Coordinates of N, CA, C and O in Angstrom, one line a residue:
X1 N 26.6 9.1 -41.7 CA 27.0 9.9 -42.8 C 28.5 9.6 -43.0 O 29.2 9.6 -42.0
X2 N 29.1 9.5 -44.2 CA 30.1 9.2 -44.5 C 31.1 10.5 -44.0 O 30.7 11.6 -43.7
X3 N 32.4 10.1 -44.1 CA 33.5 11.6 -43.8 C 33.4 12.4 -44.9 O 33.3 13.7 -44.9
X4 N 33.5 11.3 -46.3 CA 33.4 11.9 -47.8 C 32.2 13.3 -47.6 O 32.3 14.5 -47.8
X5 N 31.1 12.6 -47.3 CA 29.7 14.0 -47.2 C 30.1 14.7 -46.2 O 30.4 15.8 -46.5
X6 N 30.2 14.4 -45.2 CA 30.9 15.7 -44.5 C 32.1 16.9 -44.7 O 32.1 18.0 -44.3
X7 N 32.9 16.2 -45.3 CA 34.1 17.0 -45.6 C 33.2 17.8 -47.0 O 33.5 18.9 -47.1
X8 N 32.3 17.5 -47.8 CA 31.7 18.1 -48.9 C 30.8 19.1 -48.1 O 30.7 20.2 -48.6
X9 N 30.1 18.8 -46.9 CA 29.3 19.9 -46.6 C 29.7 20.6 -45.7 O 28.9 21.4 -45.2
X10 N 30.8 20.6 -45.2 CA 31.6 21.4 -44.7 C 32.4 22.4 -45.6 O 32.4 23.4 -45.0
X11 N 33.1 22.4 -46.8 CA 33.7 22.6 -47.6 C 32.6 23.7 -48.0 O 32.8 24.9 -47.8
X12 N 31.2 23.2 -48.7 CA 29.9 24.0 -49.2 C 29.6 24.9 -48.0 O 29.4 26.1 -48.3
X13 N 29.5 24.6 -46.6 CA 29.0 25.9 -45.6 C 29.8 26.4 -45.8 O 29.4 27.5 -46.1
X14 N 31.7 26.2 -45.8 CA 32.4 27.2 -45.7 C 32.6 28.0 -46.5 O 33.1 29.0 -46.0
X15 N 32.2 27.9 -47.9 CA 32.5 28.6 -48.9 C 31.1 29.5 -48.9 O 31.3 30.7 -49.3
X16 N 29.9 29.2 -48.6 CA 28.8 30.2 -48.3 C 28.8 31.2 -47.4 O 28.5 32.4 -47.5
X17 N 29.3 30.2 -46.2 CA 29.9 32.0 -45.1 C 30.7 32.4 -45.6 O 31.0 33.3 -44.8
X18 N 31.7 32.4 -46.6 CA 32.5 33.4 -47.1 C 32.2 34.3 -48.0 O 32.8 35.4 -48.2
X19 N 31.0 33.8 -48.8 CA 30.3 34.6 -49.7 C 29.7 35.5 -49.2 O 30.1 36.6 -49.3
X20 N 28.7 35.2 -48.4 CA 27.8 36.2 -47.5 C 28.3 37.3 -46.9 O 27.7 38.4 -46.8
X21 N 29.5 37.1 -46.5 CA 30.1 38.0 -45.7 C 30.7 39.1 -46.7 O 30.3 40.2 -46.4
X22 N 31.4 38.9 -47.7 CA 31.8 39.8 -48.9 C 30.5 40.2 -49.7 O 30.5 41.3 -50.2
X23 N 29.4 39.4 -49.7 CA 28.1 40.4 -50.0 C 27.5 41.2 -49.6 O 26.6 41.9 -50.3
X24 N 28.2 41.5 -47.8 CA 28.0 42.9 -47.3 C 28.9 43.5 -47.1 O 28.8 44.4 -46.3
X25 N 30.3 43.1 -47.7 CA 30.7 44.0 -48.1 C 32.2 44.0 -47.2 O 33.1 44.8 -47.4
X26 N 32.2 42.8 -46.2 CA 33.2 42.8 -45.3 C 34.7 42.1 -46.0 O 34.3 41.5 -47.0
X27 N 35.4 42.1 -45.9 CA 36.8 41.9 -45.9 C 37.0 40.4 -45.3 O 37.2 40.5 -44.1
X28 N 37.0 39.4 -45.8 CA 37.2 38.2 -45.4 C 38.8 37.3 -45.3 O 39.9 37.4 -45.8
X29 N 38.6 36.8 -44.8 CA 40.0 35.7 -44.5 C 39.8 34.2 -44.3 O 39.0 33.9 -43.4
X30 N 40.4 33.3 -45.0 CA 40.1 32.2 -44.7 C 41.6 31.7 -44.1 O 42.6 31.7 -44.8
X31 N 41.4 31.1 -42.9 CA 42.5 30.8 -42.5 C 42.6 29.3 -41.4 O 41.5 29.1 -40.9
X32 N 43.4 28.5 -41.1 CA 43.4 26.8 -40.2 C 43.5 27.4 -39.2 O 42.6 27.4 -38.5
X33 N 44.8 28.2 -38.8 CA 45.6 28.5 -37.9 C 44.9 29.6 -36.7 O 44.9 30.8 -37.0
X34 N 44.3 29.0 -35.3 CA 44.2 29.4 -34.5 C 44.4 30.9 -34.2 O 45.0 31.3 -35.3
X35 N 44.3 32.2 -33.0 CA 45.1 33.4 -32.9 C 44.5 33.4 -31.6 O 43.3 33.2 -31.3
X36 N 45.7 33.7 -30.5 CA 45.2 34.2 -29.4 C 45.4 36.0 -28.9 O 46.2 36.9 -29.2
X37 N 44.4 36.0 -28.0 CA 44.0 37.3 -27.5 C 43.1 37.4 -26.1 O 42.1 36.7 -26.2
X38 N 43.1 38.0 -24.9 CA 42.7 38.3 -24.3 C 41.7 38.6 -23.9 O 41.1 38.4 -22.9
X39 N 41.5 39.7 -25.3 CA 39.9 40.3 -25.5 C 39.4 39.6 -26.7 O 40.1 39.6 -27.8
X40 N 38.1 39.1 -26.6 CA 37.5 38.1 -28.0 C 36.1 38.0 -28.1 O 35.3 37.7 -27.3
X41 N 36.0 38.6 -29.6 CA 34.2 38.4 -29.6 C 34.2 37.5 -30.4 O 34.8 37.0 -31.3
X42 N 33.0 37.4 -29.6 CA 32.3 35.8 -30.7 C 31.1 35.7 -30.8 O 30.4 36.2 -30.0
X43 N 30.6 35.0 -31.9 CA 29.6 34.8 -32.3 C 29.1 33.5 -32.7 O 29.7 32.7 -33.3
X44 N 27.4 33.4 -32.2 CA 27.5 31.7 -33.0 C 26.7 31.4 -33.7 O 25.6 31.7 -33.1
X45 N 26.5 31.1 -34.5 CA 25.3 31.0 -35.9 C 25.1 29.1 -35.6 O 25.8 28.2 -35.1
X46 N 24.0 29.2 -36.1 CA 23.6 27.6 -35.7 C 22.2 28.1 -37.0 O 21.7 29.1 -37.2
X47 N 22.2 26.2 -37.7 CA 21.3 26.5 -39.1 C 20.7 24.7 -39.1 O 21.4 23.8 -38.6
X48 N 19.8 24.6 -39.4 CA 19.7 22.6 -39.5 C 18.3 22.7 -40.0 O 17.6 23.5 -40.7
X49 N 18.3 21.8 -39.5 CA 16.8 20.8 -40.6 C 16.2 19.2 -39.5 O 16.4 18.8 -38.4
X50 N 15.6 18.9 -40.2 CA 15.6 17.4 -39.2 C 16.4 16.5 -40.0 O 16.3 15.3 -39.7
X51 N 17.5 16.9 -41.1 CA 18.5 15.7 -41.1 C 19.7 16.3 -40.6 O 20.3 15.5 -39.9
X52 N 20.3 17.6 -40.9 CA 21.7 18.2 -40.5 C 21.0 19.4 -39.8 O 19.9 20.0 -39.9
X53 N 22.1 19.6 -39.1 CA 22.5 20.9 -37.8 C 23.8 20.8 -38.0 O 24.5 19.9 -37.8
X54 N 24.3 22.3 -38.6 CA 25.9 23.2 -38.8 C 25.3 24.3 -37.9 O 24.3 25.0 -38.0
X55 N 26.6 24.2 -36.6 CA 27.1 25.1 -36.6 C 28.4 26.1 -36.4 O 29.5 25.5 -36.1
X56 N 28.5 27.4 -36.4 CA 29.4 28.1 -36.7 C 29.8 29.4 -35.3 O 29.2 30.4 -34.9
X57 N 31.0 28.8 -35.0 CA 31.8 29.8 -33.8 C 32.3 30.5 -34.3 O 33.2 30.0 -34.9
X58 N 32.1 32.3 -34.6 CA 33.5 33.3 -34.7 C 33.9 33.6 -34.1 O 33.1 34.1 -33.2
X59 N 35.4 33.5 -33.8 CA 36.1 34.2 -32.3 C 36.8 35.2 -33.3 O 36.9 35.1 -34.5
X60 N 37.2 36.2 -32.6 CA 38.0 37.2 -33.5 C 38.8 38.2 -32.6 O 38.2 39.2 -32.1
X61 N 39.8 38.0 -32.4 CA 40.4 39.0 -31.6 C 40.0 40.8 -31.8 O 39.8 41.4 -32.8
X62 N 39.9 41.0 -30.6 CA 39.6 42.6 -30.5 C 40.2 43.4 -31.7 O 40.1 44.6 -31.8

C-alpha cells in the first residue's frame, strides 16, 4: 500500500473517530502532542476486514 493511501485512511479513520465521539455528545480534541501522567486510562478499539486492520489506543490522563 502506498504512504499516499495510508496517510488518506488514516486521515478518513481520524476524522470518524472524531465524529462518533461528538455524536454522543462528548467534547473532543484533536491534538500531535503527547501528555504525561501517572494515572492513565486507555482504551483500544481495533476494526479490519481481510484487506486492512486500524487500530486505535486512547490514553488519557486521569
Amino acid at each position: 500500500m502506498s504512504e499516499q493511501a495510508k496517510a488518506l485512511i488514516t486521515e478518513i479513520f481520524d476524522a470518524a473517530c472524531v465524529k462518533q465521539f461528538e455524536s454522543l455528545g462528548c467534547q473532543i480534541e484533536v491534538t500531535d502532542r503527547s501528555s504525561y501522567s501517572r494515572e492513565v486510562m486507555a482504551s483500544y478499539i481495533t476494526a479490519g476486514s481481510e484487506d486492512l486492520t486500524i487500530s486505535l489506543l486512547l490514553k488519557t490522563p486521569r
